[in-house]
CSV table of C-alpha atoms in Angstrom, one decimal:
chain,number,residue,atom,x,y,z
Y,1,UNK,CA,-6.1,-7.9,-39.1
Y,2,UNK,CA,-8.5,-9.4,-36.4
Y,3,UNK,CA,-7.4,-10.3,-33.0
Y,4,UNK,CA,-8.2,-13.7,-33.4
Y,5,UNK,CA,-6.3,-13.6,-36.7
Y,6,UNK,CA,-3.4,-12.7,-34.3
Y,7,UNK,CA,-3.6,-15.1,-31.7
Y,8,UNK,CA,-3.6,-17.9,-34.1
Y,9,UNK,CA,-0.6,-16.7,-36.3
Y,10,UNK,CA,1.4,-15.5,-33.1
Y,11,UNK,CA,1.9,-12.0,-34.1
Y,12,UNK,CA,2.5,-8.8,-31.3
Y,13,UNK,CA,0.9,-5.5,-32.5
Y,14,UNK,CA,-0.9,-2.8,-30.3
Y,15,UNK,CA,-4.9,-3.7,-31.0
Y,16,UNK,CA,-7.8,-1.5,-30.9
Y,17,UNK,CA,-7.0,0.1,-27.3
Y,18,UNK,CA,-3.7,-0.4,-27.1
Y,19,UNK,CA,-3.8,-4.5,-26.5
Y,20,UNK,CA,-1.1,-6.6,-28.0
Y,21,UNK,CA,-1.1,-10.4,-28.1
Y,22,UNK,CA,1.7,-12.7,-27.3
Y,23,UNK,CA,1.1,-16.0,-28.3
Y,24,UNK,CA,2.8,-19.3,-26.7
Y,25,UNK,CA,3.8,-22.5,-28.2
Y,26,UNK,CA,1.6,-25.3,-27.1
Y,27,UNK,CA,-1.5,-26.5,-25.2
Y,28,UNK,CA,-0.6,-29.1,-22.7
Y,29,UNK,CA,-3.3,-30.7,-20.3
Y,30,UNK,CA,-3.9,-29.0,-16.8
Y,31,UNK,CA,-6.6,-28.8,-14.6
Y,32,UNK,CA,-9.1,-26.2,-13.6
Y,33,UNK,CA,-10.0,-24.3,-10.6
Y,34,UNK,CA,-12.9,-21.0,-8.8
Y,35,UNK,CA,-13.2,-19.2,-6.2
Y,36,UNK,CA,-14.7,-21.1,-3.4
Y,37,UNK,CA,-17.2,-20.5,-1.2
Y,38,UNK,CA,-16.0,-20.0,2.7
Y,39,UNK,CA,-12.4,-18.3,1.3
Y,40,UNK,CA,-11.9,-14.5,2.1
Y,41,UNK,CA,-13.2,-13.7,-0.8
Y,42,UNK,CA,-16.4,-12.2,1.1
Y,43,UNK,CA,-19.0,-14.2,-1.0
Y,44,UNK,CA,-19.4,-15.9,-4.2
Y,45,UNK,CA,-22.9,-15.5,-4.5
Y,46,UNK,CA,-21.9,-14.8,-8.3
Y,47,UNK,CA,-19.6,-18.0,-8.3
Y,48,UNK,CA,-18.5,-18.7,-12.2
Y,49,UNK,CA,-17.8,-22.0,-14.0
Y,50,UNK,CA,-13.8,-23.4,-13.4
Y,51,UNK,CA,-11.1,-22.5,-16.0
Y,52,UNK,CA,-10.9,-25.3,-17.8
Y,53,UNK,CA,-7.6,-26.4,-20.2
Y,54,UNK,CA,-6.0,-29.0,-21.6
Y,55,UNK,CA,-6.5,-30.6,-25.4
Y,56,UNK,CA,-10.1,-30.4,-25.6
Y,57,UNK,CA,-10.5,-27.2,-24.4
Y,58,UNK,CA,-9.5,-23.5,-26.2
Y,59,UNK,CA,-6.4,-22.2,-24.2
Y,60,UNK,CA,-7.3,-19.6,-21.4
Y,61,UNK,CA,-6.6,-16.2,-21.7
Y,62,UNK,CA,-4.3,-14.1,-19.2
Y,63,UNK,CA,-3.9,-10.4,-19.6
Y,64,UNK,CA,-1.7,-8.0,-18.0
Y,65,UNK,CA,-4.0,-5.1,-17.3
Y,66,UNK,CA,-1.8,-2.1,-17.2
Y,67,UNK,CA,2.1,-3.3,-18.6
Y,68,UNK,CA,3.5,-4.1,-21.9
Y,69,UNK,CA,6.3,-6.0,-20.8
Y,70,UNK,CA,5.5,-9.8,-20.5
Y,71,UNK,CA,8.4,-10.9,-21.1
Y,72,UNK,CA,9.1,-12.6,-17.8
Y,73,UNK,CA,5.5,-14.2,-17.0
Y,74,UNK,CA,5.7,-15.9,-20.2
Y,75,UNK,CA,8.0,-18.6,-19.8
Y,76,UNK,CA,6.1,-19.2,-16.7
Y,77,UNK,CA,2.7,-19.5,-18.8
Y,78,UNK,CA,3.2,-20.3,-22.4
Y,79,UNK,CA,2.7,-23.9,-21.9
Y,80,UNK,CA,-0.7,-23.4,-20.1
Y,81,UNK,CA,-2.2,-19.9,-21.7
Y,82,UNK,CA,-2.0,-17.4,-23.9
Y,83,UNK,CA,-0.6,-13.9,-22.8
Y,84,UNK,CA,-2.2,-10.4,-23.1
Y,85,UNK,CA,-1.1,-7.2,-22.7
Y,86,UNK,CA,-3.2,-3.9,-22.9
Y,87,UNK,CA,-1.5,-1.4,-21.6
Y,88,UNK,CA,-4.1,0.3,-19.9
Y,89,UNK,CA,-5.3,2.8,-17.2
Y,90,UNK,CA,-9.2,2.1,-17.2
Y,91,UNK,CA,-11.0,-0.5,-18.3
Y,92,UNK,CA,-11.9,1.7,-21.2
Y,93,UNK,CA,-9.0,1.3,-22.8
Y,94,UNK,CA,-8.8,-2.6,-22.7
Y,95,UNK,CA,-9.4,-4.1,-25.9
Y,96,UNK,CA,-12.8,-6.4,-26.1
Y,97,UNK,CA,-11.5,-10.1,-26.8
Y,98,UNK,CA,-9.7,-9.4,-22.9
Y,99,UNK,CA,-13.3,-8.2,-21.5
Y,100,UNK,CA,-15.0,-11.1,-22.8
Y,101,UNK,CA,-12.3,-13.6,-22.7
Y,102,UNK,CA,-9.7,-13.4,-20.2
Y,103,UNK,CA,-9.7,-15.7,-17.2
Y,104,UNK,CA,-6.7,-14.2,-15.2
Y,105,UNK,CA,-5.7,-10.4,-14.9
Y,106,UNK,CA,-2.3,-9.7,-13.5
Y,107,UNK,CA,-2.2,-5.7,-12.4
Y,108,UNK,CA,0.0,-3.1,-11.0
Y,109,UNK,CA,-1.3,-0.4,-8.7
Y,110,UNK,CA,-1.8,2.3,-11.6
Y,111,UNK,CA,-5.5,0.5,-12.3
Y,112,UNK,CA,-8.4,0.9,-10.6
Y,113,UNK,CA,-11.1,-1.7,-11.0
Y,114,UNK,CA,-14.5,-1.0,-9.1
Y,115,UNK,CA,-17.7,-3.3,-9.2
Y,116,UNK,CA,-18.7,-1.9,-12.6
Y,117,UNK,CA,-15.7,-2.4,-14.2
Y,118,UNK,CA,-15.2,-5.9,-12.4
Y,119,UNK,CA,-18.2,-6.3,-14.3
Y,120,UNK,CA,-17.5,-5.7,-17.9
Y,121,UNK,CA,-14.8,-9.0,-17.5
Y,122,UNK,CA,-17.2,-12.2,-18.5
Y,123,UNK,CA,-15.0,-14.8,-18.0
Y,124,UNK,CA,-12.7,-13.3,-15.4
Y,125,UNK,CA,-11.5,-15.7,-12.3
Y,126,UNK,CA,-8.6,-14.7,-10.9
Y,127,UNK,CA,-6.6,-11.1,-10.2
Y,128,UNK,CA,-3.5,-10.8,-9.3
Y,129,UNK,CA,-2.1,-7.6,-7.7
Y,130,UNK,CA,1.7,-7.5,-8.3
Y,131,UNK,CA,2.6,-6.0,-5.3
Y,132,UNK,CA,1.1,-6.2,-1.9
Y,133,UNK,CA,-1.7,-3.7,-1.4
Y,134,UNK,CA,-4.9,-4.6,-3.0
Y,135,UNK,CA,-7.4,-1.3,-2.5
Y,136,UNK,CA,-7.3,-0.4,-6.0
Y,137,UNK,CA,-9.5,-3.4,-6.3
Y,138,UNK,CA,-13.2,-3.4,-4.9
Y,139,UNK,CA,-12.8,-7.0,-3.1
Y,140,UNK,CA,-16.0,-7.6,-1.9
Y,141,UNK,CA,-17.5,-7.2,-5.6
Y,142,UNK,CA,-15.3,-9.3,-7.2
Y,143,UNK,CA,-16.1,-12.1,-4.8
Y,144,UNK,CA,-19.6,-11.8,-4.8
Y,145,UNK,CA,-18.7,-12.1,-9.2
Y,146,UNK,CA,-16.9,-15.2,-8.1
Y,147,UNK,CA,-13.3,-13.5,-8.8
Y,148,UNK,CA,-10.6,-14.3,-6.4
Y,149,UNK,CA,-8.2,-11.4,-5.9
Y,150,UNK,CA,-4.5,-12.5,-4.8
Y,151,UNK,CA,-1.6,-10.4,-3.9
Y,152,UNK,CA,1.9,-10.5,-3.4
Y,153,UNK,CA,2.4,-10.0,0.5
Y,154,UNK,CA,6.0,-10.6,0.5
Y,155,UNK,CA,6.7,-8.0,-2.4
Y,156,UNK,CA,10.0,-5.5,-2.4
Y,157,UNK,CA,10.0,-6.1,2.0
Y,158,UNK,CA,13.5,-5.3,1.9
Y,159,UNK,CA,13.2,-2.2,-1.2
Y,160,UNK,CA,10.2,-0.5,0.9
Y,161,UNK,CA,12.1,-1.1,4.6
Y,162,UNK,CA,15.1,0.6,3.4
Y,163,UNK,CA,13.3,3.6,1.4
Y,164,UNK,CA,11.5,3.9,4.6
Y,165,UNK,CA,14.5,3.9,6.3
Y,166,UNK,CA,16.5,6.6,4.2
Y,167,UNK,CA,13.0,8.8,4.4
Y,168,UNK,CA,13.3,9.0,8.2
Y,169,UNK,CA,17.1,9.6,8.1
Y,170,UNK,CA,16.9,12.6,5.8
Y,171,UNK,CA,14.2,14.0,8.0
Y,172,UNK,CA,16.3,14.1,11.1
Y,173,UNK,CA,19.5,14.9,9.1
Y,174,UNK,CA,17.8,17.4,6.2
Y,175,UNK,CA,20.5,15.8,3.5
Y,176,UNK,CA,18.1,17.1,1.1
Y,177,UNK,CA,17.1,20.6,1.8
Y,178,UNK,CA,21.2,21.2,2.8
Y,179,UNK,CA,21.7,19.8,-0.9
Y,180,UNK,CA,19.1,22.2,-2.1
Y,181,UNK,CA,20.8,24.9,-0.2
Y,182,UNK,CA,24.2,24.2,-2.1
Y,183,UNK,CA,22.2,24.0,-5.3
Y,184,UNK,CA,21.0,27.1,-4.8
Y,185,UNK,CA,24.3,29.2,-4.0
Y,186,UNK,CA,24.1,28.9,-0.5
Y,187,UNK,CA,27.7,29.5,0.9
Y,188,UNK,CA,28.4,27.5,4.4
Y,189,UNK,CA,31.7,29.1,5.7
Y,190,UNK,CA,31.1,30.3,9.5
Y,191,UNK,CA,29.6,28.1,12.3
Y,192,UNK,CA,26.6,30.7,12.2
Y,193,UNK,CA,26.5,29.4,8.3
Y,194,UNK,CA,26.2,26.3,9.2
Y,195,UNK,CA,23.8,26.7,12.3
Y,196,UNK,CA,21.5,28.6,9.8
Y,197,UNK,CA,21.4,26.1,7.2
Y,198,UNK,CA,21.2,22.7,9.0
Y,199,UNK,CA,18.7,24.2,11.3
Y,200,UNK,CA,16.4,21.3,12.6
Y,201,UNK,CA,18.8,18.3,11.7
Y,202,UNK,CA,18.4,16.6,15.0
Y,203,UNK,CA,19.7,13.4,16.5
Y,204,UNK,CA,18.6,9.9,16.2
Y,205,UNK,CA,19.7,8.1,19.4
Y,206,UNK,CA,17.0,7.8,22.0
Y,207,UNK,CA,13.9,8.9,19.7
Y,208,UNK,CA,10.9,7.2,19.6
Y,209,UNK,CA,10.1,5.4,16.1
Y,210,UNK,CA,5.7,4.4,16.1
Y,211,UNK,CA,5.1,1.8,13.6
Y,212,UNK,CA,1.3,1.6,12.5
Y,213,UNK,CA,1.3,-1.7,11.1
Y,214,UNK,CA,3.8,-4.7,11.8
Y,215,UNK,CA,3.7,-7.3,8.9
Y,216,UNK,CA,6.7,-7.6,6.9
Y,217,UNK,CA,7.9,-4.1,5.9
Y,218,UNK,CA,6.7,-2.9,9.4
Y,219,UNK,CA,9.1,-5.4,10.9
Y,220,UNK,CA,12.4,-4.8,8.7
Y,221,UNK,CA,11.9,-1.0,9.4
Y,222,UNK,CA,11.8,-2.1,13.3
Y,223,UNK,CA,14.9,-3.8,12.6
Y,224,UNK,CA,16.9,-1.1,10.6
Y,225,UNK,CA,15.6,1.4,13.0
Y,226,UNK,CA,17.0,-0.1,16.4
Y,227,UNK,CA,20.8,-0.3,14.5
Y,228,UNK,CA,20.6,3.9,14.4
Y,229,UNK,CA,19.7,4.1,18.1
Y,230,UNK,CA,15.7,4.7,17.7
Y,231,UNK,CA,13.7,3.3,20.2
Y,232,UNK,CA,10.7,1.3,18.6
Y,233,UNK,CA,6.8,0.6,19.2
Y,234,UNK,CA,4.1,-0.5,17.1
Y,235,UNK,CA,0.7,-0.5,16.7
Y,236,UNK,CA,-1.1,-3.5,14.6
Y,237,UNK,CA,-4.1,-5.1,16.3
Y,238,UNK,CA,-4.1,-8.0,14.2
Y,239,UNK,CA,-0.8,-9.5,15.4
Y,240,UNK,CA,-0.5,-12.3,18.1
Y,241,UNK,CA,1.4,-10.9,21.6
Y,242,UNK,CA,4.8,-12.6,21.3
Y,243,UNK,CA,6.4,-10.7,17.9
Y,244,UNK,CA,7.1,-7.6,19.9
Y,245,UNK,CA,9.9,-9.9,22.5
Y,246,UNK,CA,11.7,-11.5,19.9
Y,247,UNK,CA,12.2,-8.5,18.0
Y,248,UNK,CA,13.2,-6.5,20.8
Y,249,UNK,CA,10.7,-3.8,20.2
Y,250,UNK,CA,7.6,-2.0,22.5
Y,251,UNK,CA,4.0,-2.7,21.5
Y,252,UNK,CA,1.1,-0.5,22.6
Y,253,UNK,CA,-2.4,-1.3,22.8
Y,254,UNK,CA,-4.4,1.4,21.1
Y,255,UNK,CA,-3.6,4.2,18.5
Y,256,UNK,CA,-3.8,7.3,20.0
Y,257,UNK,CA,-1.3,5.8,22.3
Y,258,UNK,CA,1.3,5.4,18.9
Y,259,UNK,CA,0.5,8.9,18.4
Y,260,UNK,CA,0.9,10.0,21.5
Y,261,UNK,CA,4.4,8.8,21.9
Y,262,UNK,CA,6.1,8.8,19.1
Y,263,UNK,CA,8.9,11.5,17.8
Y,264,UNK,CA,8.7,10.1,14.5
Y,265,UNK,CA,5.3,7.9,12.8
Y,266,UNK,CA,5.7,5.6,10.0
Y,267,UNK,CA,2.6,4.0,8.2
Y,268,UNK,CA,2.8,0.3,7.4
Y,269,UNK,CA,-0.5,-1.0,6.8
Y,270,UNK,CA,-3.4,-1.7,3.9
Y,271,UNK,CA,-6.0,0.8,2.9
Y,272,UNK,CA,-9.1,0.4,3.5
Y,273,UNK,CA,-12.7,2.3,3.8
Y,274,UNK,CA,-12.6,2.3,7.9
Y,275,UNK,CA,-8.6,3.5,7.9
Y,276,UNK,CA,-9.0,6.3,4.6
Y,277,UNK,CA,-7.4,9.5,6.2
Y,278,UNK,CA,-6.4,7.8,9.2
Y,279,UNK,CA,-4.0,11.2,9.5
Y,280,UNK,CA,-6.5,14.0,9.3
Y,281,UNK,CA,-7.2,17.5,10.4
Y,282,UNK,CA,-8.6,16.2,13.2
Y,283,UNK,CA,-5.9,14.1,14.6
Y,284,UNK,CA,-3.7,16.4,14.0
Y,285,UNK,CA,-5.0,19.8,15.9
Y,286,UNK,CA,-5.9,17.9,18.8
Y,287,UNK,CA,-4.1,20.1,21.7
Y,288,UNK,CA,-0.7,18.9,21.3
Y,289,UNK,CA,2.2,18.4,23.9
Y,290,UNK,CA,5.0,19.5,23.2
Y,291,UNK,CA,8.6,17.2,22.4
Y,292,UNK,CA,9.6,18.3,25.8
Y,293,UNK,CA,6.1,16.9,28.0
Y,294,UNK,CA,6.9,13.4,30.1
Y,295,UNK,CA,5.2,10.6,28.4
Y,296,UNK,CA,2.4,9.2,30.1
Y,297,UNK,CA,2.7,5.6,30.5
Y,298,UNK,CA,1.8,3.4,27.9
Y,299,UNK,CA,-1.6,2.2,27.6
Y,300,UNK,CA,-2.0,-2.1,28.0
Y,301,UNK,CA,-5.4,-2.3,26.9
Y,302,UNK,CA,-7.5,-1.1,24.0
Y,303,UNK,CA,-10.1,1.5,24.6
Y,304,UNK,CA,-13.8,0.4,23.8
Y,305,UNK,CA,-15.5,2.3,21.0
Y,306,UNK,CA,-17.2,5.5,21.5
Y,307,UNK,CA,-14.8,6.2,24.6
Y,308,UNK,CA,-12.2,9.9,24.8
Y,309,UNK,CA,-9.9,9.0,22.6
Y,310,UNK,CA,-6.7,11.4,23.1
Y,311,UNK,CA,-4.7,10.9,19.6
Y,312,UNK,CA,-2.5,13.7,19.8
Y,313,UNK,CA,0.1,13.9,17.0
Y,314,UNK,CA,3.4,14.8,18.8
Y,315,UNK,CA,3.8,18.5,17.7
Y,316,UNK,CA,7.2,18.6,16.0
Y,317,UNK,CA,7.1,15.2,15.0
Y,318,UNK,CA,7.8,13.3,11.4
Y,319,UNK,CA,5.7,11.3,9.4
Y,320,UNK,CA,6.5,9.2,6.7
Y,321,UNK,CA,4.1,7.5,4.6
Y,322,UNK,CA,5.3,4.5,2.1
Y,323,UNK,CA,2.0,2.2,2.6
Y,324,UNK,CA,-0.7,3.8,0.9
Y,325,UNK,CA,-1.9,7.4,-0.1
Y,326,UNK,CA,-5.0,7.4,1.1
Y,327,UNK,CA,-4.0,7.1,4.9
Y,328,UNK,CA,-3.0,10.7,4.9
Y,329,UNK,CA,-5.3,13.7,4.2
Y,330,UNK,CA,-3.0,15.9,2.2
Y,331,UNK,CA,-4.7,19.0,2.7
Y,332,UNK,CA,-4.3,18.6,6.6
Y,333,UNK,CA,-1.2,17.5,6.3
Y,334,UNK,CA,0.1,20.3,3.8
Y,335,UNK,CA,-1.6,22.9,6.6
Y,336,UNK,CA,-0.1,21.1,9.7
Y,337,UNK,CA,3.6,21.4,7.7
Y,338,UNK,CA,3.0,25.3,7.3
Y,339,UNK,CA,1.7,25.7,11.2
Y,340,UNK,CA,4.8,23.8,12.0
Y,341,UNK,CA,3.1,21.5,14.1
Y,342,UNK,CA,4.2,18.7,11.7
Y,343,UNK,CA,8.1,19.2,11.7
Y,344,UNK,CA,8.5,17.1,8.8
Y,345,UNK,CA,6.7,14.8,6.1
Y,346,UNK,CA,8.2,12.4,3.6
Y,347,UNK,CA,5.8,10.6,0.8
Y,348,UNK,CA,6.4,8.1,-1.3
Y,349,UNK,CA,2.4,7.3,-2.1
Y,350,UNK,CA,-0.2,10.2,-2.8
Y,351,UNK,CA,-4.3,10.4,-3.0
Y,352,UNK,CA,-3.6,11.0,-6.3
Y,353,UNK,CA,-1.5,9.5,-8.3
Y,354,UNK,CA,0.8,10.3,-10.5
Y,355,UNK,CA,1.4,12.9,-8.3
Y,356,UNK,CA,0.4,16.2,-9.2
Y,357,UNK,CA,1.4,18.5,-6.1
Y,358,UNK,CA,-2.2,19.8,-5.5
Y,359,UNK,CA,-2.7,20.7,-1.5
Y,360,UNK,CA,1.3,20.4,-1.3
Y,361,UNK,CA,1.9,22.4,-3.6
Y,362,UNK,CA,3.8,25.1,-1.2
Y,363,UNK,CA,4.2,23.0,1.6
Y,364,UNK,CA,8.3,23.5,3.7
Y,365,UNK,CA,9.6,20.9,5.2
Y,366,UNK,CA,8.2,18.1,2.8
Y,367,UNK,CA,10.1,15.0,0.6
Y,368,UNK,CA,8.0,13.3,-2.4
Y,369,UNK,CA,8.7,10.6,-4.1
Y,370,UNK,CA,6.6,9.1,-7.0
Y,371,UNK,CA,5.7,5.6,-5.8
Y,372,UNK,CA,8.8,4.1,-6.0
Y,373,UNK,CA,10.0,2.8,-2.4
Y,374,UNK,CA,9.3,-0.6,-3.6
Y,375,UNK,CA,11.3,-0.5,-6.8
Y,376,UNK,CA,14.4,-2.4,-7.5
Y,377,UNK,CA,15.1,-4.6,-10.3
Y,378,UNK,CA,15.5,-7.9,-8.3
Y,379,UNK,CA,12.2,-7.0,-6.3
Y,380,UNK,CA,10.6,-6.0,-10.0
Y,381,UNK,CA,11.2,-9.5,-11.1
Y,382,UNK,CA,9.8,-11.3,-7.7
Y,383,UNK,CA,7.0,-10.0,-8.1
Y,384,UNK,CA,6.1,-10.4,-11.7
Y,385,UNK,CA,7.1,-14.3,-11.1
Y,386,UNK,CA,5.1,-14.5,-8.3
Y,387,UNK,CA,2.3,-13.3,-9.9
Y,388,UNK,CA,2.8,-15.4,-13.0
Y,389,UNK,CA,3.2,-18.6,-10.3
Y,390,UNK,CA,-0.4,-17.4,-9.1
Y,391,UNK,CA,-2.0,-17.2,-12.2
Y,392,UNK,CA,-0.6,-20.8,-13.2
Y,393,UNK,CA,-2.2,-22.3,-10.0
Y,394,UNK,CA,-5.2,-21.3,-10.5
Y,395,UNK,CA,-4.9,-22.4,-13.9
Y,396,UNK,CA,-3.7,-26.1,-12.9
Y,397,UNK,CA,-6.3,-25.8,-9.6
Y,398,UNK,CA,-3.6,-25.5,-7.3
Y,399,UNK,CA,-4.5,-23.5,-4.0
Y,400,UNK,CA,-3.7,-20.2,-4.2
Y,401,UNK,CA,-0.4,-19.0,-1.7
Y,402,UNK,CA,-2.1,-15.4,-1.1
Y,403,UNK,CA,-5.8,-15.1,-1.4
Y,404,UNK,CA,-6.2,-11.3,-0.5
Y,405,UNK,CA,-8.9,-10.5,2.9
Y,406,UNK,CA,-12.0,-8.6,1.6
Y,407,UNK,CA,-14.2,-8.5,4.8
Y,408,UNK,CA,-13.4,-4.9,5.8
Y,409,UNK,CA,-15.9,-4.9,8.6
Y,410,UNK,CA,-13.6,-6.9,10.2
Y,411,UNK,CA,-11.5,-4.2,10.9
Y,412,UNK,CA,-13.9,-1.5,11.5
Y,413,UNK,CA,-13.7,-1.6,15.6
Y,414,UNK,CA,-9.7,-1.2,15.6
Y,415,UNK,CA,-9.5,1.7,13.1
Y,416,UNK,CA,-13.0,3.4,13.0
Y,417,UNK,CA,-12.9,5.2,16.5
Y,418,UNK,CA,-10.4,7.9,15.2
Y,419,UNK,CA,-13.3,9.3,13.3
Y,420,UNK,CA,-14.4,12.7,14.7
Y,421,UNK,CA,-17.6,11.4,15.0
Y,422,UNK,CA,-17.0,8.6,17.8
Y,423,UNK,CA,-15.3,11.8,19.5
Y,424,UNK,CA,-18.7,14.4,19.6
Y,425,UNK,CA,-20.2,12.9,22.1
Y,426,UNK,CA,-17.3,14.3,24.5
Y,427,UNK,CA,-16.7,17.4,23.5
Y,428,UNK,CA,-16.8,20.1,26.1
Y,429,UNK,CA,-17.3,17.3,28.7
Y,430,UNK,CA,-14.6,16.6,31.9
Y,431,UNK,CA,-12.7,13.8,29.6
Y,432,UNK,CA,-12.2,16.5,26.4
Y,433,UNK,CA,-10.7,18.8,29.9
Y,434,UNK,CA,-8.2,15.7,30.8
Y,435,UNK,CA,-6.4,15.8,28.2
């Protein structure tokens, strides 16, 4: 049976590559909306005609990229549109009529759609990531195609703050190696026992917690973190001066000042190309002090580019990562966990995902978790109805509540500088001796 044969009789099968329709009920008026030119959508050179609806027109198509279950958008978009899923990991495997027909794509994080797939959509408009990071889509093409990518900045705030949260406490407190331990037949009888087998739990109070990245989930870890005796800065250069007094937290002014301080290091912002492996083999084997050196006093002003950067991890201290893969170079990471110069890692996102152990592989001292920090069922259906709400304003022409940034450059001068390459020019020299 054709697809079209589908859509009109309202029937729900897996089609060609997987794609199912789900057909609504009527076709109601509405209005029409594009990207336009001046948003953050970095260019709309390739600007395309509005989505138009209503009586006179043939209802648009919506397609949920890489889900089956539609269950919740629909109510939200059966009077306006008809409903799609495809089920897909590639645009391979999306069925044609959604290439050449769809005007809004709704799509988790286990996509990827890059300039040349961006391309093979004809009529596409609007993409909504459910959830809150957006690098699994290349922005700046789909603006100069005249595709506006939203997101869902408030998603699962509370569900990532709190997986964050019980990351860093089973760091310090080893909960789950000490489970292991019992798993394995380890018997815990004498006080030697115990010494041997919670060696390196470590107390909370009076630690330094460094936040890259203060949006929303940055902010309710500060908040959780302060109630178990942590004392709390941040880094985020794209935040007003003010946030830090209300919340009774530190800000510092550069980086390598975070690094420098911080007993713990918890990553809270977006990927992007000028941030990829902003934890790398060469932040992490800079000459280290140790957790017993005096900090230095914080640093109130941001160092130009191309100056000594000194971004010494703390040796011995924890990172957690529940932001985005990319920010950490597994490899380094997986070498600094052996070397013991990272005391402990916990990961809820990986360079690759699904996760397939790779460079951690054999690495001690290290908690994975497969993506799913953000998960809970309230937070599951937030997002989905946010996403849905998206899709219907740009159907009816309403503004759209989250238009995603895709000027990159933007960010280059606050992230770039931990490159190694800004650092050459001072090797050997009196500043690399300072540190």
């Amino acid at each position: 049976m054709e697809a079209s044969q589908l859509l009109r009789q309202g029937g729900c099968t897996d089609v060609a590559a997987r794609s199912a329709w789900l057909v609504p009920e009527s076709s109601p008026e509405g209005g029409a909306w594009t990207a336009r030119r001046g948003t953050s959508l970095g260019g709309t050179a390739g600007i395309r005609p509005q989505i138009m609806n209503g009586p006179l027109h043939p209802r648009p198509l919506v397609a949920l990229l890489d889900g089956r279950d539609c269950t919740v958008e629909m109510p939200i978009l059966k009077d306006l549109a008809t409903v799609a899923f495809c089920d897909a990991q590639s645009t391979q495997e999306i069925h044609e009529k959604v290439l050449n027909e769809a005007v809004g794509a709704m799509m988790y994080h286990t996509i990827t759609l890059t300039r040349e797939d961006l391309e093979k959509f004809k009529a596409l408009r609007v993409i909504v990531r459910i959830g809150s990071g957006y690098d699994n889509v290349d922005i700046k093409a789909a603006g100069e195609l005249g595709i506006a990518v939203c997101n869902i900045p408030s998603a699962a705030v509370e569900e990532t703050a709190d997986s964050t949260i019980c990351h860093i406490l089973n760091l310090y407190r080893r909960n789950t190696w000490l489970y292991q331990a019992l798993r394995e037949g380890t018997r815990v009888q004498s006080v030697e026992q115990i010494r041997e087998v919670a060696s390196g739990a470590a107390r909370i109070r009076g630690e330094t917690l460094g936040l890259i990245g203060f949006g929303r989930t940055g902010q309710a870890v500060a908040v959780r973190a302060k109630a178990f005796g942590f004392s709390v800065i941040f880094y985020d250069p794209y935040l007003q001066d003010g946030i830090e007094r209300s919340l009774g937290v530190q800000r510092v002014y550069t980086l390598q000042d975070l690094l420098y301080q911080s007993d713990c290091v918890s990553l809270h912002c977006n990927l992007n190309e000028h941030n990829h492996h902003l934890i790398n083999d060469f932040t992490i084997k800079q000459p280290l002090r140790t957790r017993q050196t005096p900090r230095p006093a914080a640093i109130h002003c941001p160092l130009p580019r191309g100056s000594l950067l000194q971004t010494p991890m703390r040796q011995g201290a924890f990172l957690v990562n529940a932001a985005r893969g990319g920010l950490v170079d597994e490899k380094a990471l997986a070498q600094a966990l052996k070397e013991g110069r990272i005391r402990g890692a916990a990961l809820d996102v990986h360079e690759s995902e699904p996760f397939r152990q790779g460079p951690l592989k054999d690495a001690p001292n290290l908690i994975c978790t497969p993506h799913t920090a953000w998960y809970s069922e309230q937070a599951s259906l937030e997002m989905r109805e946010a996403a849905a709400t998206e899709i219907r304003r740009a159907i009816t022409g309403e503004p759209s509540a989250a238009l995603a940034a895709s000027d990159p450059d933007t960010r280059q001068a606050s992230w770039a500088w931990l490159r190694e390459d800004f650092l050459q020019p001072w090797k050997g020299s009196s500043l690399e001796a300072s540190r």
